[in-house]
Short mmCIF file of C-alpha atoms in Angstrom, two decimals:
data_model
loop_
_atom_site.label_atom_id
_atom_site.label_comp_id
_atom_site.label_asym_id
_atom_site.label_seq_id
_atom_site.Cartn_x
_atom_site.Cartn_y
_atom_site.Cartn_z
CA UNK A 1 -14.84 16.34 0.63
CA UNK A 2 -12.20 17.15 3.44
CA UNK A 3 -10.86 20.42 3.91
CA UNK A 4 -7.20 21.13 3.77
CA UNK A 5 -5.69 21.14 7.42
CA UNK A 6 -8.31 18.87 8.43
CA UNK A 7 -7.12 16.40 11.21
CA UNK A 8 -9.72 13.07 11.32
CA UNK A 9 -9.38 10.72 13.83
CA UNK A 10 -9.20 7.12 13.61
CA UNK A 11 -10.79 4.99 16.27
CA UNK A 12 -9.28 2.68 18.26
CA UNK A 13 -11.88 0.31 20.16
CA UNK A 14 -13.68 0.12 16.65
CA UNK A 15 -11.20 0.04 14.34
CA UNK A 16 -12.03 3.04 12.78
CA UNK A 17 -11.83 2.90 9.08
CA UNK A 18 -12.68 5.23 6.39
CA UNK A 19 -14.41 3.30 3.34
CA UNK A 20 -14.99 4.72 0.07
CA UNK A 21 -17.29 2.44 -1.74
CA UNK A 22 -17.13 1.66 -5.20
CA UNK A 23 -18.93 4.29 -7.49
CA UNK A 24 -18.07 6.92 -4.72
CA UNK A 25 -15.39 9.56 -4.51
CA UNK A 26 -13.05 11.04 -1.66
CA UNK A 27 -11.48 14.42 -2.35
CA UNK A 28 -9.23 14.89 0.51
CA UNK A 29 -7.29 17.82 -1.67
CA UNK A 30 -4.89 19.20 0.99
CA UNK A 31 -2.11 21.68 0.70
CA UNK A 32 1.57 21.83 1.38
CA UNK A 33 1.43 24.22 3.71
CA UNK A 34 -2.21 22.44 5.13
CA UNK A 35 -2.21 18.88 4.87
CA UNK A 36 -4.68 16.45 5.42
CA UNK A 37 -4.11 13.78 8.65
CA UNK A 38 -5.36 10.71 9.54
CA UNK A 39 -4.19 9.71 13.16
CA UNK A 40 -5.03 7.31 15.93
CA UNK A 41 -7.54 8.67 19.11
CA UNK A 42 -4.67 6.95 21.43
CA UNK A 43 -2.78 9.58 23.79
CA UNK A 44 0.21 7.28 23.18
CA UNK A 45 -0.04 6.44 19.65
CA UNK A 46 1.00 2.95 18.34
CA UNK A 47 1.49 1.74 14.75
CA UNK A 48 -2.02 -0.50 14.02
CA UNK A 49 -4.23 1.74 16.14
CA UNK A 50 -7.26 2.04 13.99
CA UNK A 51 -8.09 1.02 10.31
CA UNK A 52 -6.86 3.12 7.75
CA UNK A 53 -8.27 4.31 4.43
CA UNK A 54 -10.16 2.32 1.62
CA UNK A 55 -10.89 3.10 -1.44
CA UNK A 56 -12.90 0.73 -4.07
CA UNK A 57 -13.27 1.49 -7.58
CA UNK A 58 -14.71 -0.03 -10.45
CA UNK A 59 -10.98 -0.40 -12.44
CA UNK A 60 -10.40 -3.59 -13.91
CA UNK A 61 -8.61 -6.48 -11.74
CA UNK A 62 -7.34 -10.19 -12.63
CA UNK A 63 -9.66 -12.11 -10.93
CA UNK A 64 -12.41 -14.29 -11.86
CA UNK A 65 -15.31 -12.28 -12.78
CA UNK A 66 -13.52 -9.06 -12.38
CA UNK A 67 -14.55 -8.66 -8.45
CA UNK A 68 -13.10 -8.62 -5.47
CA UNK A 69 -14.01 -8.31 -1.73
CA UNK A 70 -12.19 -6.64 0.56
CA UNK A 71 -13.18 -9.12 3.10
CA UNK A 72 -11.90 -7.27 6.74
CA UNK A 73 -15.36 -7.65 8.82
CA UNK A 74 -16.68 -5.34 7.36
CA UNK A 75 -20.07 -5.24 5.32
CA UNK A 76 -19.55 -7.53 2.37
CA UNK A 77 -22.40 -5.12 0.80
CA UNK A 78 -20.19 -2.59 0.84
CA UNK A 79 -16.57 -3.84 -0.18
CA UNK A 80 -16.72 -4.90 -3.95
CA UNK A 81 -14.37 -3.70 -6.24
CA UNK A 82 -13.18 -4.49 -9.38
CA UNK A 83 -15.39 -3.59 -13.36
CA UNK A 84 -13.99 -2.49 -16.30
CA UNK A 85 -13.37 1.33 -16.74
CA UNK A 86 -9.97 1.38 -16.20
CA UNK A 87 -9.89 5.02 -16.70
CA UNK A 88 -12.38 5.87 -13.59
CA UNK A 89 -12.35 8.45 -10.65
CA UNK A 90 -12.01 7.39 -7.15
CA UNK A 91 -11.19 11.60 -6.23
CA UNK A 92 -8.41 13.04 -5.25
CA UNK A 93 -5.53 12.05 -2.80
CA UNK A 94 -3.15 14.91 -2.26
CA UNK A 95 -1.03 16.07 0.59
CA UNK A 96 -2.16 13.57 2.80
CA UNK A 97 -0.56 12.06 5.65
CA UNK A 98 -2.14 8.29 7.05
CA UNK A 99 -0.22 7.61 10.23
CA UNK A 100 -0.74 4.71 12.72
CA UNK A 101 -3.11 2.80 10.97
CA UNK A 102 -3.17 -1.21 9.85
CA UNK A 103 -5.40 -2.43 12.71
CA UNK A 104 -4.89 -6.11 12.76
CA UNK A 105 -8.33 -7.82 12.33
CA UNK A 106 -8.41 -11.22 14.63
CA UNK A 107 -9.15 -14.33 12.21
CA UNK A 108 -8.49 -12.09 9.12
CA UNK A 109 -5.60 -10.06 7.99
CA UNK A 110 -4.28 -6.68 8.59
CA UNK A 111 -5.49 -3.44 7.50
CA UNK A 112 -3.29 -1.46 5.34
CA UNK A 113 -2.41 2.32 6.20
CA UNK A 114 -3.84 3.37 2.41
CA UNK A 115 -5.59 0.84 0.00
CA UNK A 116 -6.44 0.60 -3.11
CA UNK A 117 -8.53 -1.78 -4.76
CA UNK A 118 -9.87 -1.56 -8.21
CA UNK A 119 -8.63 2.25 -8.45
CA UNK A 120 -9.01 4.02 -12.01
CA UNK A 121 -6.54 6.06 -13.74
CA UNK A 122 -8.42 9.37 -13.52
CA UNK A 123 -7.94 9.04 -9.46
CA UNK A 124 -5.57 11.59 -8.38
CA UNK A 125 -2.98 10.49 -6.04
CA UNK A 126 0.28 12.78 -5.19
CA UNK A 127 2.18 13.59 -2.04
CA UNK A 128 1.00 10.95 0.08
CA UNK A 129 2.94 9.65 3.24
CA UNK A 130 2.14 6.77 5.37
CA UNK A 131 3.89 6.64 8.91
CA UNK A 132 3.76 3.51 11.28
CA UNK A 133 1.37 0.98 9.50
CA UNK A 134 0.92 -1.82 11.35
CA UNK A 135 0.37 -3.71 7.80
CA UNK A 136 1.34 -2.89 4.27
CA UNK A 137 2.09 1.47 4.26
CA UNK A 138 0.42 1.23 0.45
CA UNK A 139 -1.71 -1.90 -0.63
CA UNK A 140 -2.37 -1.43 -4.40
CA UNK A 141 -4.66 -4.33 -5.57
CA UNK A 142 -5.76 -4.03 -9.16
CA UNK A 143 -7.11 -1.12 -10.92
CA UNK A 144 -4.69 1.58 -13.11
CA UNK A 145 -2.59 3.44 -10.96
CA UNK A 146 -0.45 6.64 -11.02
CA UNK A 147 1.12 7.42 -7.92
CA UNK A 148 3.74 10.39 -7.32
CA UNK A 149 5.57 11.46 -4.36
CA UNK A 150 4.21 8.48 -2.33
CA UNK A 151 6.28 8.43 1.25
CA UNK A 152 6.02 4.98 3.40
CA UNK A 153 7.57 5.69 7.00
CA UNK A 154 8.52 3.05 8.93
CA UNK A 155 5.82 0.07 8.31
CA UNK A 156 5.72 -3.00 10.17
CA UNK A 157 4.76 -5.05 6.81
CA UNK A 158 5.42 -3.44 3.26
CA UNK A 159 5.77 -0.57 1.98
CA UNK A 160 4.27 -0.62 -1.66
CA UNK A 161 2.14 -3.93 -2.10
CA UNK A 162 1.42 -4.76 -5.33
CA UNK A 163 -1.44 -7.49 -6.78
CA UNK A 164 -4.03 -8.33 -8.81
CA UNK A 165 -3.02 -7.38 -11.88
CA UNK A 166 -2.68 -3.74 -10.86
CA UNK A 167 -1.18 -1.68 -13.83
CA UNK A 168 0.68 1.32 -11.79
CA UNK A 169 2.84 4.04 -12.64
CA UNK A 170 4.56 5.53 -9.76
CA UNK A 171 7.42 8.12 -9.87
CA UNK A 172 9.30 10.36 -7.33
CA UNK A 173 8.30 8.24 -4.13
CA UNK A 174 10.23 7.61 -1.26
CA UNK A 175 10.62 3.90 1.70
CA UNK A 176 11.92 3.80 4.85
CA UNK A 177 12.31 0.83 7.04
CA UNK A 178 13.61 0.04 10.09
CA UNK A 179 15.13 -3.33 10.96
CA UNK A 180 13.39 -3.60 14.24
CA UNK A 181 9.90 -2.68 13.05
CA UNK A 182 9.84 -5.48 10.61
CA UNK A 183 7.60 -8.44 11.22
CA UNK A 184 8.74 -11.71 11.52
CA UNK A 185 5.95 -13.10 8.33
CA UNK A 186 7.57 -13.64 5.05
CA UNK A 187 7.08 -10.23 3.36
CA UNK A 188 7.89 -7.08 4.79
CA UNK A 189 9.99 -5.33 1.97
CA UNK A 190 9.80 -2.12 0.11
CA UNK A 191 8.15 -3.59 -2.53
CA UNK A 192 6.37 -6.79 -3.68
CA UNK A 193 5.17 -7.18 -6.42
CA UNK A 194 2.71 -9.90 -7.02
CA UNK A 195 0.02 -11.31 -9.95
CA UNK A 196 -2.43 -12.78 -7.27
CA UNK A 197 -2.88 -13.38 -3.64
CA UNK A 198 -4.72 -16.61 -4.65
CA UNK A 199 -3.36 -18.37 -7.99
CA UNK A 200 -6.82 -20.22 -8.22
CA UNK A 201 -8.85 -17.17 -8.02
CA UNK A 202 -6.81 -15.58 -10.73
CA UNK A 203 -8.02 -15.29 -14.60
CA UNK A 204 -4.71 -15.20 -16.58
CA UNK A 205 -6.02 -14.55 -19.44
CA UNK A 206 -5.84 -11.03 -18.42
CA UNK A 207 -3.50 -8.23 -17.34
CA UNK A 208 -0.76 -8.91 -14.66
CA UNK A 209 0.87 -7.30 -12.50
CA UNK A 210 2.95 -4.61 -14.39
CA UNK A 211 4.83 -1.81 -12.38
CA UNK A 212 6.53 1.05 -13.91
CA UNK A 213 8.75 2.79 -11.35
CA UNK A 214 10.91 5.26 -12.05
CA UNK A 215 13.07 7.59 -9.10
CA UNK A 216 12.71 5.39 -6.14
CA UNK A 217 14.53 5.69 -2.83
CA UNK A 218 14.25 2.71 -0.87
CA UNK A 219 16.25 2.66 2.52
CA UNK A 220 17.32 1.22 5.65
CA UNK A 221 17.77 3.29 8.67
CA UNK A 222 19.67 1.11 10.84
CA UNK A 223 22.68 2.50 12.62
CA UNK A 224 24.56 -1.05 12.16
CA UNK A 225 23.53 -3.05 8.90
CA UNK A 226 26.07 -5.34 9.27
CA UNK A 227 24.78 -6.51 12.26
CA UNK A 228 21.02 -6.55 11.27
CA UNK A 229 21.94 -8.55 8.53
CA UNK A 230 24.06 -11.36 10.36
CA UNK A 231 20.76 -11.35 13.02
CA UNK A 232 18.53 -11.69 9.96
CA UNK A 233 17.22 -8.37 10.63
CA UNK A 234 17.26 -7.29 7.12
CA UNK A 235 15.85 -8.92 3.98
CA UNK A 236 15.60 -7.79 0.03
CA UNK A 237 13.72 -4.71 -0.66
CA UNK A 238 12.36 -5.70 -3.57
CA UNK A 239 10.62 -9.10 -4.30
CA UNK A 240 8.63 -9.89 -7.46
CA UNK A 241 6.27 -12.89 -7.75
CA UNK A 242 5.77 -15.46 -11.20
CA UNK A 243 3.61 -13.69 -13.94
CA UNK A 244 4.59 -10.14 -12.04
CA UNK A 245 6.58 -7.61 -13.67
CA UNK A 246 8.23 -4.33 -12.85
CA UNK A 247 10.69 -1.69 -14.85
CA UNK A 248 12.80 0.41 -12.43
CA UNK A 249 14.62 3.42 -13.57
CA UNK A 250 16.50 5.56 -11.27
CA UNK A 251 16.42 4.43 -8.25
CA UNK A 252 18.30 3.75 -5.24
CA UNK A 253 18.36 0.86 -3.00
CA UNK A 254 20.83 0.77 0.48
CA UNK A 255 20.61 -0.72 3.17
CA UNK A 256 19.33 -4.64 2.53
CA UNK A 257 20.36 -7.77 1.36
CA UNK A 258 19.92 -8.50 -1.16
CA UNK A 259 18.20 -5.49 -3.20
CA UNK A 260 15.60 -7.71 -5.52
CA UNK A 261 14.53 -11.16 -5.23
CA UNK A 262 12.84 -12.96 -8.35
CA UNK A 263 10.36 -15.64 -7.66
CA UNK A 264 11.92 -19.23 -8.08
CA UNK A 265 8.79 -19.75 -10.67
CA UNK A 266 10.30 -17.01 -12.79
CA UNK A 267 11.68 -18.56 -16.05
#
């Protein structure tokens, strides 16, 4: 449990990373008026400083056996997720703020600023912001999600990542980008939305990817978008991958070109 107003520090020689294993729960409950921040230790803070936040559950996912590793050099013994109770608790996530986080592990990938892998539908998981990742702001792999009032601030990779068969709900949430943040890799868009990261590792006789978005403000806060896009500064906010789905109500997308991108798969 983490108190409201509580500030916790995120180290950089270490890659600080706070873990919540499988079966266990984080309740970082904050309040408007107190919220709950994860930073970098750096004087002059950088996007990628230190790790970010994990959390593993037990949710269902699409891959082979219904486990996953969250394989970032950390202990293997510790990073499963993936079961079958897609209705399990994970804690509480509110009025929380993840900010310079998405440490880039060398040989491996890139920590997100929030993840979640495997994460039931009892897990609460409002008013969340994530400023400066250095990977995805949100990775959502798996699990049954609902997410409100989720704010991505300026990430160098996506904003909301979504894969694994995840089944999320997520309302009222709000992406920035900036043109010269983005990285150069394919993918760095307000949302994709995947089925697998690995086709061979996926079971497809079960769930895929479904998102179900609804009052969505994605944006581009460049001062010249006609520019950024001749330079090739701007891509779609929205891509979605074969056996992926997503329903968008309500939303608003300005600022990139084009807004959505279907898969080339996609019948």
């Amino acid at each position: 449990t983490i108190e409201p107003g509580s500030l916790i520090i995120g180290d950089f020689e270490t890659k600080g990373t706070l873990v919540v294993t499988k079966g266990a729960q984080l309740v970082a409950d904050g309040l408007e008026t107190d919220p709950i921040v994860f930073t970098s230790n750096r004087s002059q803070k950088k996007a990628g400083d230190w790790g970010g936040v994990v959390i593993l559950g037990d949710a269902p996912i699409n891959k082979f056996g219904n486990v996953g590793s969250y394989n970032m050099d950390l202990d293997p013994t510790l990073t499963t997720y993936g079961g079958d109770n897609a209705a399990s608790n994970s804690g509480i996530l509110r009025f929380v703020r993840i900010e310079f986080a998405g440490k880039k592990v060398k040989g491996v990938d890139t920590f997100n600023g929030l993840t979640l892998a495997g994460v039931g539908s009892k897990t609460v998981l409002e008013n969340i912001m994530v400023s400066y990742a250095g990977g995805d702001s949100f990775g959502i792999m798996g699990g049954d999600i609902n997410a409100t009032k989720f704010v991505s601030y300026k990430s160098i990779n996506d904003d909301f990542k979504f894969t694994q068969g995840t089944q999320c709900k997520i309302y009222n949430s709000l992406a920035v980008r900036s043109s010269y943040l983005t990285s150069n890799k394919a993918g760095s868009r307000c949302m994709e939305v995947a089925s697998y990261d690995k086709k061979e590792e996926t079971d497809f006789t079960k769930k895929q990817t479904l998102v179900t978005a609804a009052n969505i403000t994605m944006l581009n806060d460049s001062d010249n978008i006609s520019a950024d896009i001749q330079s090739g500064l701007v891509k779609e906010a929205i891509y979605v991958g074969s056996n992926a789905a997503i329903e968008l109500k309500r939303s608003v997308i300005s600022g990139f070109n084009p807004a959505v991108v279907l898969d080339s798969k996609i019948e």
